[in-house]
Structures are given as structure tokens and as C-alpha cells.
mmCIF file of C-alpha atoms in Angstrom:
data_model
loop_
_atom_site.group_PDB
_atom_site.id
_atom_site.type_symbol
_atom_site.label_atom_id
_atom_site.label_comp_id
_atom_site.label_asym_id
_atom_site.label_seq_id
_atom_site.Cartn_x
_atom_site.Cartn_y
_atom_site.Cartn_z
ATOM 1 C CA UNK Y 1 69.516 76.049 50.406
ATOM 2 C CA UNK Y 2 70.727 74.121 53.370
ATOM 3 C CA UNK Y 3 68.611 73.819 56.503
ATOM 4 C CA UNK Y 4 71.139 75.652 58.634
ATOM 5 C CA UNK Y 5 72.928 78.770 57.598
ATOM 6 C CA UNK Y 6 74.442 81.105 60.152
ATOM 7 C CA UNK Y 7 76.768 84.083 60.356
ATOM 8 C CA UNK Y 8 79.846 81.839 60.049
ATOM 9 C CA UNK Y 9 78.420 80.428 56.825
ATOM 10 C CA UNK Y 10 77.650 83.951 55.654
ATOM 11 C CA UNK Y 11 81.230 85.119 56.112
ATOM 12 C CA UNK Y 12 82.549 81.916 54.518
ATOM 13 C CA UNK Y 13 80.327 82.577 51.484
ATOM 14 C CA UNK Y 14 81.496 86.198 51.355
ATOM 15 C CA UNK Y 15 85.139 85.082 51.487
ATOM 16 C CA UNK Y 16 84.503 82.602 48.660
ATOM 17 C CA UNK Y 17 83.374 85.573 46.560
ATOM 18 C CA UNK Y 18 86.367 87.703 47.547
ATOM 19 C CA UNK Y 19 84.387 89.875 49.968
ATOM 20 C CA UNK Y 20 86.535 90.125 53.074
ATOM 21 C CA UNK Y 21 86.183 93.724 54.249
ATOM 22 C CA UNK Y 22 83.093 95.039 56.072
ATOM 23 C CA UNK Y 23 82.997 97.999 53.644
ATOM 24 C CA UNK Y 24 82.663 95.621 50.692
ATOM 25 C CA UNK Y 25 80.135 93.337 52.352
ATOM 26 C CA UNK Y 26 77.881 96.204 53.431
ATOM 27 C CA UNK Y 27 77.655 97.460 49.853
ATOM 28 C CA UNK Y 28 76.661 94.056 48.533
ATOM 29 C CA UNK Y 29 74.058 93.402 51.215
ATOM 30 C CA UNK Y 30 72.856 96.979 51.689
ATOM 31 C CA UNK Y 31 73.605 96.970 55.383
ATOM 32 C CA UNK Y 32 75.463 99.350 57.639
ATOM 33 C CA UNK Y 33 79.125 98.760 58.337
ATOM 34 C CA UNK Y 34 78.205 98.568 62.019
ATOM 35 C CA UNK Y 35 75.851 95.651 61.357
ATOM 36 C CA UNK Y 36 78.627 93.755 59.586
ATOM 37 C CA UNK Y 37 81.091 94.489 62.412
ATOM 38 C CA UNK Y 38 78.495 93.318 64.961
ATOM 39 C CA UNK Y 39 78.041 90.085 63.024
ATOM 40 C CA UNK Y 40 81.816 89.588 63.014
ATOM 41 C CA UNK Y 41 81.821 90.008 66.817
ATOM 42 C CA UNK Y 42 78.996 87.466 67.076
ATOM 43 C CA UNK Y 43 81.066 84.927 65.147
ATOM 44 C CA UNK Y 44 84.083 85.563 67.367
ATOM 45 C CA UNK Y 45 81.955 85.121 70.501
ATOM 46 C CA UNK Y 46 81.167 81.546 69.480
ATOM 47 C CA UNK Y 47 77.777 81.721 71.231
ATOM 48 C CA UNK Y 48 75.369 79.649 69.060
ATOM 49 C CA UNK Y 49 72.486 82.035 69.829
ATOM 50 C CA UNK Y 50 74.513 84.934 68.412
ATOM 51 C CA UNK Y 51 75.190 83.094 65.158
ATOM 52 C CA UNK Y 52 71.610 83.066 63.864
ATOM 53 C CA UNK Y 53 71.098 85.111 60.732
ATOM 54 C CA UNK Y 54 67.899 86.401 59.169
ATOM 55 C CA UNK Y 55 66.473 84.279 56.382
ATOM 56 C CA UNK Y 56 66.501 87.226 53.977
ATOM 57 C CA UNK Y 57 70.310 87.003 53.908
ATOM 58 C CA UNK Y 58 70.001 83.518 52.424
ATOM 59 C CA UNK Y 59 67.602 84.938 49.851
ATOM 60 C CA UNK Y 60 70.102 87.647 48.949
ATOM 61 C CA UNK Y 61 72.799 85.006 48.542
ATOM 62 C CA UNK Y 62 70.481 83.038 46.247
ATOM 63 C CA UNK Y 63 70.115 86.187 44.162
ATOM 64 C CA UNK Y 64 73.866 86.636 43.949
ATOM 65 C CA UNK Y 65 74.513 82.978 43.193
ATOM 66 C CA UNK Y 66 71.994 83.163 40.357
ATOM 67 C CA UNK Y 67 73.484 86.342 38.936
ATOM 68 C CA UNK Y 68 77.120 85.239 39.198
ATOM 69 C CA UNK Y 69 79.121 85.173 36.015
ATOM 70 C CA UNK Y 70 80.570 81.968 34.588
ATOM 71 C CA UNK Y 71 83.689 82.609 36.634
ATOM 72 C CA UNK Y 72 81.573 82.791 39.808
ATOM 73 C CA UNK Y 73 82.269 86.473 40.302
ATOM 74 C CA UNK Y 74 79.499 88.723 41.524
ATOM 75 C CA UNK Y 75 78.906 92.458 41.402
ATOM 76 C CA UNK Y 76 76.851 94.577 43.802
ATOM 77 C CA UNK Y 77 73.158 94.379 43.015
ATOM 78 C CA UNK Y 78 71.910 97.106 40.737
ATOM 79 C CA UNK Y 79 68.363 96.825 42.018
ATOM 80 C CA UNK Y 80 66.453 100.026 42.555
ATOM 81 C CA UNK Y 81 65.475 100.979 46.090
ATOM 82 C CA UNK Y 82 62.054 99.527 46.734
ATOM 83 C CA UNK Y 83 59.111 101.902 47.011
ATOM 84 C CA UNK Y 84 55.928 101.138 48.926
ATOM 85 C CA UNK Y 85 54.155 100.623 45.593
ATOM 86 C CA UNK Y 86 56.848 98.094 44.605
ATOM 87 C CA UNK Y 87 56.552 96.318 47.944
ATOM 88 C CA UNK Y 88 52.748 96.185 47.718
ATOM 89 C CA UNK Y 89 52.955 94.761 44.183
ATOM 90 C CA UNK Y 90 55.466 92.127 45.330
ATOM 91 C CA UNK Y 91 53.300 91.233 48.341
ATOM 92 C CA UNK Y 92 50.228 90.850 46.125
ATOM 93 C CA UNK Y 93 52.128 88.684 43.630
ATOM 94 C CA UNK Y 94 53.020 86.297 46.439
ATOM 95 C CA UNK Y 95 49.802 86.503 48.444
ATOM 96 C CA UNK Y 96 51.311 88.291 51.438
ATOM 97 C CA UNK Y 97 48.358 90.317 52.690
ATOM 98 C CA UNK Y 98 49.509 91.216 56.193
ATOM 99 C CA UNK Y 99 52.542 92.628 57.953
ATOM 100 C CA UNK Y 100 52.877 89.236 59.619
ATOM 101 C CA UNK Y 101 52.978 87.250 56.376
ATOM 102 C CA UNK Y 102 55.578 89.618 54.921
ATOM 103 C CA UNK Y 103 57.651 89.424 58.104
ATOM 104 C CA UNK Y 104 57.495 85.617 58.108
ATOM 105 C CA UNK Y 105 59.075 85.326 54.680
ATOM 106 C CA UNK Y 106 62.086 87.372 55.837
ATOM 107 C CA UNK Y 107 62.136 85.817 59.317
ATOM 108 C CA UNK Y 108 61.774 89.184 60.993
ATOM 109 C CA UNK Y 109 59.212 90.546 63.446
ATOM 110 C CA UNK Y 110 55.846 91.837 62.260
ATOM 111 C CA UNK Y 111 56.578 95.063 64.123
ATOM 112 C CA UNK Y 112 59.556 95.693 61.835
ATOM 113 C CA UNK Y 113 57.312 95.668 58.771
ATOM 114 C CA UNK Y 114 54.817 97.887 60.584
ATOM 115 C CA UNK Y 115 57.615 100.386 61.324
ATOM 116 C CA UNK Y 116 58.554 100.549 57.637
ATOM 117 C CA UNK Y 117 55.051 101.803 56.943
ATOM 118 C CA UNK Y 118 54.860 104.057 59.975
ATOM 119 C CA UNK Y 119 58.208 105.702 59.183
ATOM 120 C CA UNK Y 120 57.602 105.627 55.435
ATOM 121 C CA UNK Y 121 61.023 104.046 54.878
ATOM 122 C CA UNK Y 122 61.829 100.595 53.536
ATOM 123 C CA UNK Y 123 65.292 99.214 54.394
ATOM 124 C CA UNK Y 124 67.633 99.030 51.411
ATOM 125 C CA UNK Y 125 68.072 95.253 51.830
ATOM 126 C CA UNK Y 126 64.388 94.555 51.110
ATOM 127 C CA UNK Y 127 64.738 94.877 47.314
ATOM 128 C CA UNK Y 128 67.611 92.403 47.364
ATOM 129 C CA UNK Y 129 65.718 89.989 49.616
ATOM 130 C CA UNK Y 130 62.616 90.168 47.413
ATOM 131 C CA UNK Y 131 64.677 89.422 44.298
ATOM 132 C CA UNK Y 132 66.260 86.479 46.100
ATOM 133 C CA UNK Y 133 62.866 85.226 47.250
ATOM 134 C CA UNK Y 134 61.550 85.380 43.680
ATOM 135 C CA UNK Y 135 64.499 83.319 42.491
ATOM 136 C CA UNK Y 136 64.081 80.849 45.367
ATOM 137 C CA UNK Y 137 60.377 80.362 44.549
ATOM 138 C CA UNK Y 138 61.163 79.891 40.852
ATOM 139 C CA UNK Y 139 63.853 77.313 41.607
ATOM 140 C CA UNK Y 140 61.496 75.374 43.900
ATOM 141 C CA UNK Y 141 58.857 75.255 41.153
ATOM 142 C CA UNK Y 142 61.207 73.768 38.543
#
């Protein structure tokens, strides 16, 4: 993965895969349509601070790039929604023992991870990001 990857790069990658509508993109990345529309506004604003994108998006892209067919086409991930037991197992496999260490890998705030537990709800994108992280770790170890 490159050192810099922002929302412009994200939409360029999506376009290269034929994903041009917010409705399509949200299904692939398990986000709300509003999030995608907000990201589009950020790109149009041109403000560099608005272009930053969470690291987990790069992990999701790694997952999709790995699972692409020979023709480069991708399909929405068929990963199951992650349960707390799944998340705990994944954290243990990678040595992430705290909310902070889990948050760091996705480049999100520790409080976000804490809220998952408090609300008993894991965002849909987490399964995709975890799969991408696993692939990223495997590719680094080759």
C-alpha cells in the first residue's frame, strides 16, 4: 500500500472497479449512503484536511484486490457480520488486548471501540476491515 491514500484515491479506485454510484459503493464498503455522499463533498471541497480517510478503508481495498477475479472484477464481500466473539478471537490472534490497540489498527479513536462494546453493536465495516488486515499482514510476511 502506498504511504498516502485519501478520499480522492478511494473514489479513483472505486471508479477503476466500475463503482461510481454512492448506492453501489456503500454496499461494497458497508457504509451508509450519507457517509459516501459526505466523502464526495469532502473531495469537492479540496480541503486537504477533509481528504483524510480511515486506514481500515485501505484494508478493505486490500481485501477486494486480493479477491478480484482474473479480469479484475470484484463482488460485494460475502463476509458474515462480526460478532463480539469473532472480534475477540481476531483481537487475540493479533495480540490486540485493549480498545486502544484495536482502534490503532483501524486508525480510529479508542472511544469508538469502547462504544461498540457499550452499545453491543459492531459496525458492519469491521468484518471487511479485519479480513483486509489479515491479508495485509500475510502479504507483509511473505
